[in-house]
PDB file of C-alpha atoms and ligand atoms in Angstrom:
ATOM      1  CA  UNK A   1     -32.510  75.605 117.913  1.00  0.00           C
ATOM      2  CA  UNK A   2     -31.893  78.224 115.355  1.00  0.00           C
ATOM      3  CA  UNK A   3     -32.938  77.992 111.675  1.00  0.00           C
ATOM      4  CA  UNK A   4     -31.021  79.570 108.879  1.00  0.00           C
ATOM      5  CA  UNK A   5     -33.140  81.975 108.822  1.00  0.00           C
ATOM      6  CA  UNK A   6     -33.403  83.218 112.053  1.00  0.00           C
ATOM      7  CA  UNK A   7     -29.315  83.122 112.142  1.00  0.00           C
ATOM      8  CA  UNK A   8     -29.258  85.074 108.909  1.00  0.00           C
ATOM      9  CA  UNK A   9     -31.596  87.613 109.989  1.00  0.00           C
ATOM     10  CA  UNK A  10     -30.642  88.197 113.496  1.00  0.00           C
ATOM     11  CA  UNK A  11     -26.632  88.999 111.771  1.00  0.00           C
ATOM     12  CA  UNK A  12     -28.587  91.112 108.917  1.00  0.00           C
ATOM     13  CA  UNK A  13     -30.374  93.323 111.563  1.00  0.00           C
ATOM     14  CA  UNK A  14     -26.910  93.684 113.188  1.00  0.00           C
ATOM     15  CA  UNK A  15     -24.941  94.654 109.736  1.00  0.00           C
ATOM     16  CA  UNK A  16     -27.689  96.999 109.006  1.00  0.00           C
ATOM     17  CA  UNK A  17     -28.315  99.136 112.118  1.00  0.00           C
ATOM     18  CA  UNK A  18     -26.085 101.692 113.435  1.00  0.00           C
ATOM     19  CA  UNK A  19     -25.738 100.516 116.828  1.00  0.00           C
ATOM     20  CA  UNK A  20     -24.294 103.830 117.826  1.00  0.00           C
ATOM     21  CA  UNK A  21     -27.894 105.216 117.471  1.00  0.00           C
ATOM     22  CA  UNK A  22     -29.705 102.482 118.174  1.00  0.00           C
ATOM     23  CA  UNK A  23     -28.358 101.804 122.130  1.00  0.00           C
ATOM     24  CA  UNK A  24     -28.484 105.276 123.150  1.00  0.00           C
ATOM     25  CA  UNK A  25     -31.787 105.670 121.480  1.00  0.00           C
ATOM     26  CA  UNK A  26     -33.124 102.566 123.380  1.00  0.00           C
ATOM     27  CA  UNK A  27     -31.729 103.619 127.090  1.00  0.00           C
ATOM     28  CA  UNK A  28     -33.319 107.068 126.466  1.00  0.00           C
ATOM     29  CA  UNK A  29     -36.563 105.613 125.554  1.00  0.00           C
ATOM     30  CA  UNK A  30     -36.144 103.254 128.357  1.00  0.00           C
ATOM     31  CA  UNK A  31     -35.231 105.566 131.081  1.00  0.00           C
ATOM     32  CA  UNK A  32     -38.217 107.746 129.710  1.00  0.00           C
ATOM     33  CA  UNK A  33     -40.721 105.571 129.562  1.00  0.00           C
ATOM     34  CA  UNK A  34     -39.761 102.882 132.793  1.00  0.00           C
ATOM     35  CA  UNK A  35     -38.635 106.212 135.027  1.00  0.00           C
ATOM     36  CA  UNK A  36     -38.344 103.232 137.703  1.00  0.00           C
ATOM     37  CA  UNK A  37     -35.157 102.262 135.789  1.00  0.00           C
ATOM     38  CA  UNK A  38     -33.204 105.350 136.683  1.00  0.00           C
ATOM     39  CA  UNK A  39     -32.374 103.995 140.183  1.00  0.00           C
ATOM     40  CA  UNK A  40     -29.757 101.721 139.420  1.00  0.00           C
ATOM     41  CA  UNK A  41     -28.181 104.599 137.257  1.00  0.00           C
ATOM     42  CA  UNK A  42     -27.557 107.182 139.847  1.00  0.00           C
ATOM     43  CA  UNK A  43     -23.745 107.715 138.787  1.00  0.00           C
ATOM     44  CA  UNK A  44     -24.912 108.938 135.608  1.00  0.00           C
ATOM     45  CA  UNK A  45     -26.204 112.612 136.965  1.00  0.00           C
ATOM     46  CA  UNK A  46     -28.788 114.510 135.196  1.00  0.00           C
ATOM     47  CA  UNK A  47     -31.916 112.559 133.898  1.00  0.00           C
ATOM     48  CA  UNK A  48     -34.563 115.032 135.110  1.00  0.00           C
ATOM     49  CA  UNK A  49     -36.533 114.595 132.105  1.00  0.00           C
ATOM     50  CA  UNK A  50     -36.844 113.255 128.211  1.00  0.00           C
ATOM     51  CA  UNK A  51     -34.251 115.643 126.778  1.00  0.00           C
ATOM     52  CA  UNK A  52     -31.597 115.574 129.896  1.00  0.00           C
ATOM     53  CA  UNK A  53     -31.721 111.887 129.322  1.00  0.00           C
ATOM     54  CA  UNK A  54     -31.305 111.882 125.689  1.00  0.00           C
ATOM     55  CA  UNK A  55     -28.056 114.474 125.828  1.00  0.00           C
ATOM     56  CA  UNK A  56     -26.379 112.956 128.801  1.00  0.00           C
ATOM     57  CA  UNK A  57     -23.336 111.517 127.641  1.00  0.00           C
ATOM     58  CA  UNK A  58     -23.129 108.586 130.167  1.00  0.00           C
ATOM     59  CA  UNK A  59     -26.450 107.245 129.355  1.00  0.00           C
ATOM     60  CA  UNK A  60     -25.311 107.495 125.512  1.00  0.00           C
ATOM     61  CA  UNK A  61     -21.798 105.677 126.323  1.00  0.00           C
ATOM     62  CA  UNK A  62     -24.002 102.777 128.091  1.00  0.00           C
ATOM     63  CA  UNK A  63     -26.198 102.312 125.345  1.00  0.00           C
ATOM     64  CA  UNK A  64     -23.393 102.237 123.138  1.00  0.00           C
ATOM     65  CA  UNK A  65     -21.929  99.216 125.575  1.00  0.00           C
ATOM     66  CA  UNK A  66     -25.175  97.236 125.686  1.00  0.00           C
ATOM     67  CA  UNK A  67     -25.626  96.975 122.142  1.00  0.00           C
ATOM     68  CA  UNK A  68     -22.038  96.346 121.774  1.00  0.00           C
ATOM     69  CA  UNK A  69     -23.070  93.207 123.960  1.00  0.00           C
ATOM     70  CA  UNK A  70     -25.560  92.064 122.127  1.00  0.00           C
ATOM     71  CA  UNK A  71     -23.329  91.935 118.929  1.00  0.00           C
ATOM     72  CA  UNK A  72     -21.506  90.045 120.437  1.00  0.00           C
ATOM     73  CA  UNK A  73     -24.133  87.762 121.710  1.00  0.00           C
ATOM     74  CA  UNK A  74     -25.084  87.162 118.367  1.00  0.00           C
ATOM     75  CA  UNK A  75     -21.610  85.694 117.331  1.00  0.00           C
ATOM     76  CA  UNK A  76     -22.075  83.060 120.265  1.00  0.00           C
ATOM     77  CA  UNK A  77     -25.769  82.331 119.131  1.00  0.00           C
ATOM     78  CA  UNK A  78     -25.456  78.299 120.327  1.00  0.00           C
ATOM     79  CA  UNK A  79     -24.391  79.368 123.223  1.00  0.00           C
ATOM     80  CA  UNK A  80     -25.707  82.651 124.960  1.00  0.00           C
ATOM     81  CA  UNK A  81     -26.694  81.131 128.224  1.00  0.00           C
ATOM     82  CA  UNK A  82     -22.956  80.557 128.855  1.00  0.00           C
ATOM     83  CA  UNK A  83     -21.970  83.716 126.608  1.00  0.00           C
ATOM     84  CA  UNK A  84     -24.112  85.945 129.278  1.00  0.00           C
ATOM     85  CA  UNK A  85     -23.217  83.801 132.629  1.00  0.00           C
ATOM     86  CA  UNK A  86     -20.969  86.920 134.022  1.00  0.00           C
ATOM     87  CA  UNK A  87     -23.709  89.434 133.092  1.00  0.00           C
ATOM     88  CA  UNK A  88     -26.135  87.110 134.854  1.00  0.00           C
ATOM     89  CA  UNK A  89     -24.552  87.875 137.516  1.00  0.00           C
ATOM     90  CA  UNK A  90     -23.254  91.239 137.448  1.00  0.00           C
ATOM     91  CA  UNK A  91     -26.945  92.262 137.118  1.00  0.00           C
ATOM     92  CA  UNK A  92     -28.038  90.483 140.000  1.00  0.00           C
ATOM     93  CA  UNK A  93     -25.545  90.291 142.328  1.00  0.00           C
ATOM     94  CA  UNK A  94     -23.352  93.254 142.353  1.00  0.00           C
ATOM     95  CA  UNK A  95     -26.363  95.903 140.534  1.00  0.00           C
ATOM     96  CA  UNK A  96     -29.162  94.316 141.939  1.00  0.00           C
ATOM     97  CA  UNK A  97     -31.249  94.905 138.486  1.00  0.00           C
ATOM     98  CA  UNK A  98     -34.391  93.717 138.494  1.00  0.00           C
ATOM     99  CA  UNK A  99     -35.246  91.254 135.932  1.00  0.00           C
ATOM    100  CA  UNK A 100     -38.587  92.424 134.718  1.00  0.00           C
ATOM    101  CA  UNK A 101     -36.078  95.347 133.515  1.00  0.00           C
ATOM    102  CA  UNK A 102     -34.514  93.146 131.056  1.00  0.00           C
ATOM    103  CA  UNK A 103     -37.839  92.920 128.899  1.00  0.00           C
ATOM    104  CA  UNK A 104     -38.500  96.768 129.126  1.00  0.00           C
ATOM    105  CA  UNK A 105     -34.892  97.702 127.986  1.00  0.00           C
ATOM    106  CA  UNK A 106     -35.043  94.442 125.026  1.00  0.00           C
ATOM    107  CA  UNK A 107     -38.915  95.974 124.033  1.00  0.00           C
ATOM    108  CA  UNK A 108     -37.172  99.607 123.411  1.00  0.00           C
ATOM    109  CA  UNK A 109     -34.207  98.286 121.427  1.00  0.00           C
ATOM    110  CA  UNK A 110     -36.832  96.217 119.453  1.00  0.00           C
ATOM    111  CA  UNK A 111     -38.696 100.145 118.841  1.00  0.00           C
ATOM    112  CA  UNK A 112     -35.818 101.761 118.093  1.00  0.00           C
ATOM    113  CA  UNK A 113     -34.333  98.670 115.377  1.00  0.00           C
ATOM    114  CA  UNK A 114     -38.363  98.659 113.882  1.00  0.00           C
ATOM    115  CA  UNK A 115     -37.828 102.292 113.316  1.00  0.00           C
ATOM    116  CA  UNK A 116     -34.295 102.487 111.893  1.00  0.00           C
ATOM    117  CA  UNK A 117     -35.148  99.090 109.462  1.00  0.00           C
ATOM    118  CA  UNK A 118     -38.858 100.358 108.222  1.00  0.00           C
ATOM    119  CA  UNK A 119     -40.009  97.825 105.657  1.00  0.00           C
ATOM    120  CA  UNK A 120     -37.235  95.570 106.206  1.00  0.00           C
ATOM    121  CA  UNK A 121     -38.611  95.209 109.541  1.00  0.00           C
ATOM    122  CA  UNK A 122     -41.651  92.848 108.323  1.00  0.00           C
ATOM    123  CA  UNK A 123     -43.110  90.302 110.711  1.00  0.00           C
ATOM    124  CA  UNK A 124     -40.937  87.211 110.169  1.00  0.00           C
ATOM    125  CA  UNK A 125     -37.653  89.508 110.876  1.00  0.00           C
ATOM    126  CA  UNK A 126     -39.675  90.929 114.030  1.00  0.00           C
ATOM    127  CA  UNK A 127     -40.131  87.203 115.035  1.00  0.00           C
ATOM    128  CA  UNK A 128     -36.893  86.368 114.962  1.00  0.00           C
ATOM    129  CA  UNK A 129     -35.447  89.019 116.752  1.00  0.00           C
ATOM    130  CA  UNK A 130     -37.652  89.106 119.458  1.00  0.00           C
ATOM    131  CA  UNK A 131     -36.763  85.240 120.041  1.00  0.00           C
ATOM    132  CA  UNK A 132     -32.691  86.375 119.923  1.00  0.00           C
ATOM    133  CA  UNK A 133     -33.716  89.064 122.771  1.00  0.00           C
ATOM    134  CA  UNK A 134     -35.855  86.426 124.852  1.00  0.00           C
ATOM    135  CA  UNK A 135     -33.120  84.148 125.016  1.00  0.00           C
ATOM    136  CA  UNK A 136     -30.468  86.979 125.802  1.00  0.00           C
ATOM    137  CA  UNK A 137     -33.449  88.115 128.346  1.00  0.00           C
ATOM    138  CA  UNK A 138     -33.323  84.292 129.569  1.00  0.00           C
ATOM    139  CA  UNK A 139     -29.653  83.929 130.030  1.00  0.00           C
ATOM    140  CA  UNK A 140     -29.294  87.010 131.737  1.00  0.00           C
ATOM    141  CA  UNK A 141     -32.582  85.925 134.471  1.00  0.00           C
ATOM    142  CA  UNK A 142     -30.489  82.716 134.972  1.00  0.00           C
ATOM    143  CA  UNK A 143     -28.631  83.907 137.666  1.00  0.00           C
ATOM    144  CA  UNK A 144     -31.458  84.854 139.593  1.00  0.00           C
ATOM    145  CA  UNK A 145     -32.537  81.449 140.401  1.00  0.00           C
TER     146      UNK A 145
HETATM  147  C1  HEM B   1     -23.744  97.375 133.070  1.00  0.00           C
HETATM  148  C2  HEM B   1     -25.360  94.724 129.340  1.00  0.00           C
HETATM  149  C3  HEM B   1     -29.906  95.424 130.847  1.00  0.00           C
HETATM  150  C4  HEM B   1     -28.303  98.225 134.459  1.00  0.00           C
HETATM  151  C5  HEM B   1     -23.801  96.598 131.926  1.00  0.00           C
HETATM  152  C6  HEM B   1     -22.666  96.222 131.127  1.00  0.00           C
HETATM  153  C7  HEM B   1     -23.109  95.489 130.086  1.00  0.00           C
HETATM  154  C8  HEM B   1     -24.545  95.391 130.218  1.00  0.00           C
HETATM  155  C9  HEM B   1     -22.287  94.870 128.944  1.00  0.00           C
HETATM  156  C10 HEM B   1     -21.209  96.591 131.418  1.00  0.00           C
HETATM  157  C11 HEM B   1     -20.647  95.517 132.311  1.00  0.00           C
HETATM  158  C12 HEM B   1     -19.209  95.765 132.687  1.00  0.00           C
HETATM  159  O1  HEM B   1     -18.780  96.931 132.742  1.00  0.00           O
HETATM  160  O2  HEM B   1     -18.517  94.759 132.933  1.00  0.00           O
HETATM  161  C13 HEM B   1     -26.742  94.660 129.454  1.00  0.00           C
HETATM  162  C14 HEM B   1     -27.603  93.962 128.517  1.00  0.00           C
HETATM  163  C15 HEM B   1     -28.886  94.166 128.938  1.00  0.00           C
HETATM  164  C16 HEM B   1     -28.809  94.989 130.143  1.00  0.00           C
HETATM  165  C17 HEM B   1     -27.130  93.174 127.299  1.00  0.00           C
HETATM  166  C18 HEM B   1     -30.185  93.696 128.346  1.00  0.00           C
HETATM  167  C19 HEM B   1     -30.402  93.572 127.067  1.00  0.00           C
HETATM  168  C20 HEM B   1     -29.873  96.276 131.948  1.00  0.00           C
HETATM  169  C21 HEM B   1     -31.037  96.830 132.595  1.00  0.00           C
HETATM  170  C22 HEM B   1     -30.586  97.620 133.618  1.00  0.00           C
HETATM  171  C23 HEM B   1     -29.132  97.557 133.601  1.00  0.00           C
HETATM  172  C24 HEM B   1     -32.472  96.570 132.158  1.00  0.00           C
HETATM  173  C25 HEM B   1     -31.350  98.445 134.608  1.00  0.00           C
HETATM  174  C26 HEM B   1     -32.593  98.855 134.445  1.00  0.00           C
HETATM  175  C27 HEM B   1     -26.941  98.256 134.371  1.00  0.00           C
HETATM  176  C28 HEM B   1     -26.090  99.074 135.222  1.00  0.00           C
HETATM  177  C29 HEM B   1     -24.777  98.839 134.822  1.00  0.00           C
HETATM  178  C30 HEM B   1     -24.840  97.865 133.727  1.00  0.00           C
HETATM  179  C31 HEM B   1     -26.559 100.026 136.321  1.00  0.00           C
HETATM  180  C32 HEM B   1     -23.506  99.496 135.377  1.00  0.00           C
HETATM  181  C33 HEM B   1     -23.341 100.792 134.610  1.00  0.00           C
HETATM  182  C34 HEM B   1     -22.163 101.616 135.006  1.00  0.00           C
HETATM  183  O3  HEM B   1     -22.036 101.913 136.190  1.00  0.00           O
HETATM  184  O4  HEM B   1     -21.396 102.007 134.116  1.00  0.00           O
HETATM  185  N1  HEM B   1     -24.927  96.083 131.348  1.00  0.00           N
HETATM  186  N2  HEM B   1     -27.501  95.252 130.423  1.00  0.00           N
HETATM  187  N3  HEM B   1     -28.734  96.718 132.587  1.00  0.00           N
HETATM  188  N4  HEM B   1     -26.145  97.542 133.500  1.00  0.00           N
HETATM  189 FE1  HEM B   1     -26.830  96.316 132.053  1.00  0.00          FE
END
């Protein structure tokens, strides 16, 4: 169900961001933006506002994990429904996340890789890594049902 050049794009956008920016970045902007998604982060102390959230170190360190994840996701591309089954449900289960949370969280990241790529970010790269998030998005709602 992928094409070459969705594969080839989706480990392009991987080689060139610095995913060390880019996952902090995105929880900051998510926990900013979605406040509602600071409730299932109450272990990770201070995010009374924009700039607590982007200098706590925990949030940072989670990012950091997340996009870590998705890396890896993309080197089990034919199979990410399996590749995310304990996430699935880790998220539901145990943390209880809601899965409307999944797109907010995947929209930021998609911000955050637009701004780090700039031109190289043109419309068919957007396409295709917006359908490598939706099925990440997917696997990890399977659980739910
Ligand atoms: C933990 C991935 C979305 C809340 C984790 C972990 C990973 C992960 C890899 C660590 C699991 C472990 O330690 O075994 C992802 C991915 C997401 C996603 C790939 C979507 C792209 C979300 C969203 C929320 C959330 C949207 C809530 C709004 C949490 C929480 C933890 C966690 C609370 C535990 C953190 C801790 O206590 O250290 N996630 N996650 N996740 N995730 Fe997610």
């Amino acid at each position: 169900k992928w094409s070459d050049f969705e594969r080839s794009t989706i480990q392009d956008i991987f080689a060139k961001i610095d995913k060390n920016v880019v996952g902090p970045a995105a929880l900051t902007r998510c926990l900013t933006v979605y406040p509602w998604t600071q409730r299932y982060f109450g272990g990770f102390g201070n995010l009374y506002n924009a700039d607590a959230i982007a200098a706590n170190p925990k949030v940072a360190a989670h990012g950091k994990v997340v996009l870590n994840s998705l890396e890896n996701g993309v080197k089990n591309l034919d199979d990410l429904k399996n590749f995310y089954k304990d996430l699935s449900v880790l998220h539901s289960e145990k943390l209880q996340v809601d899965p409307d949370n999944f797109k907010l969280l995947t929209d930021c990241i998609t911000v955050v890789v637009a701004g780090q790529l700039g031109k190289a970010f043109t419309p068919e790269v957007h396409a295709a890594f917006s359908k490598f998030l939706a099925v990440v998005v997917a696997s990890l709602r399977k659980q739910y049902y």
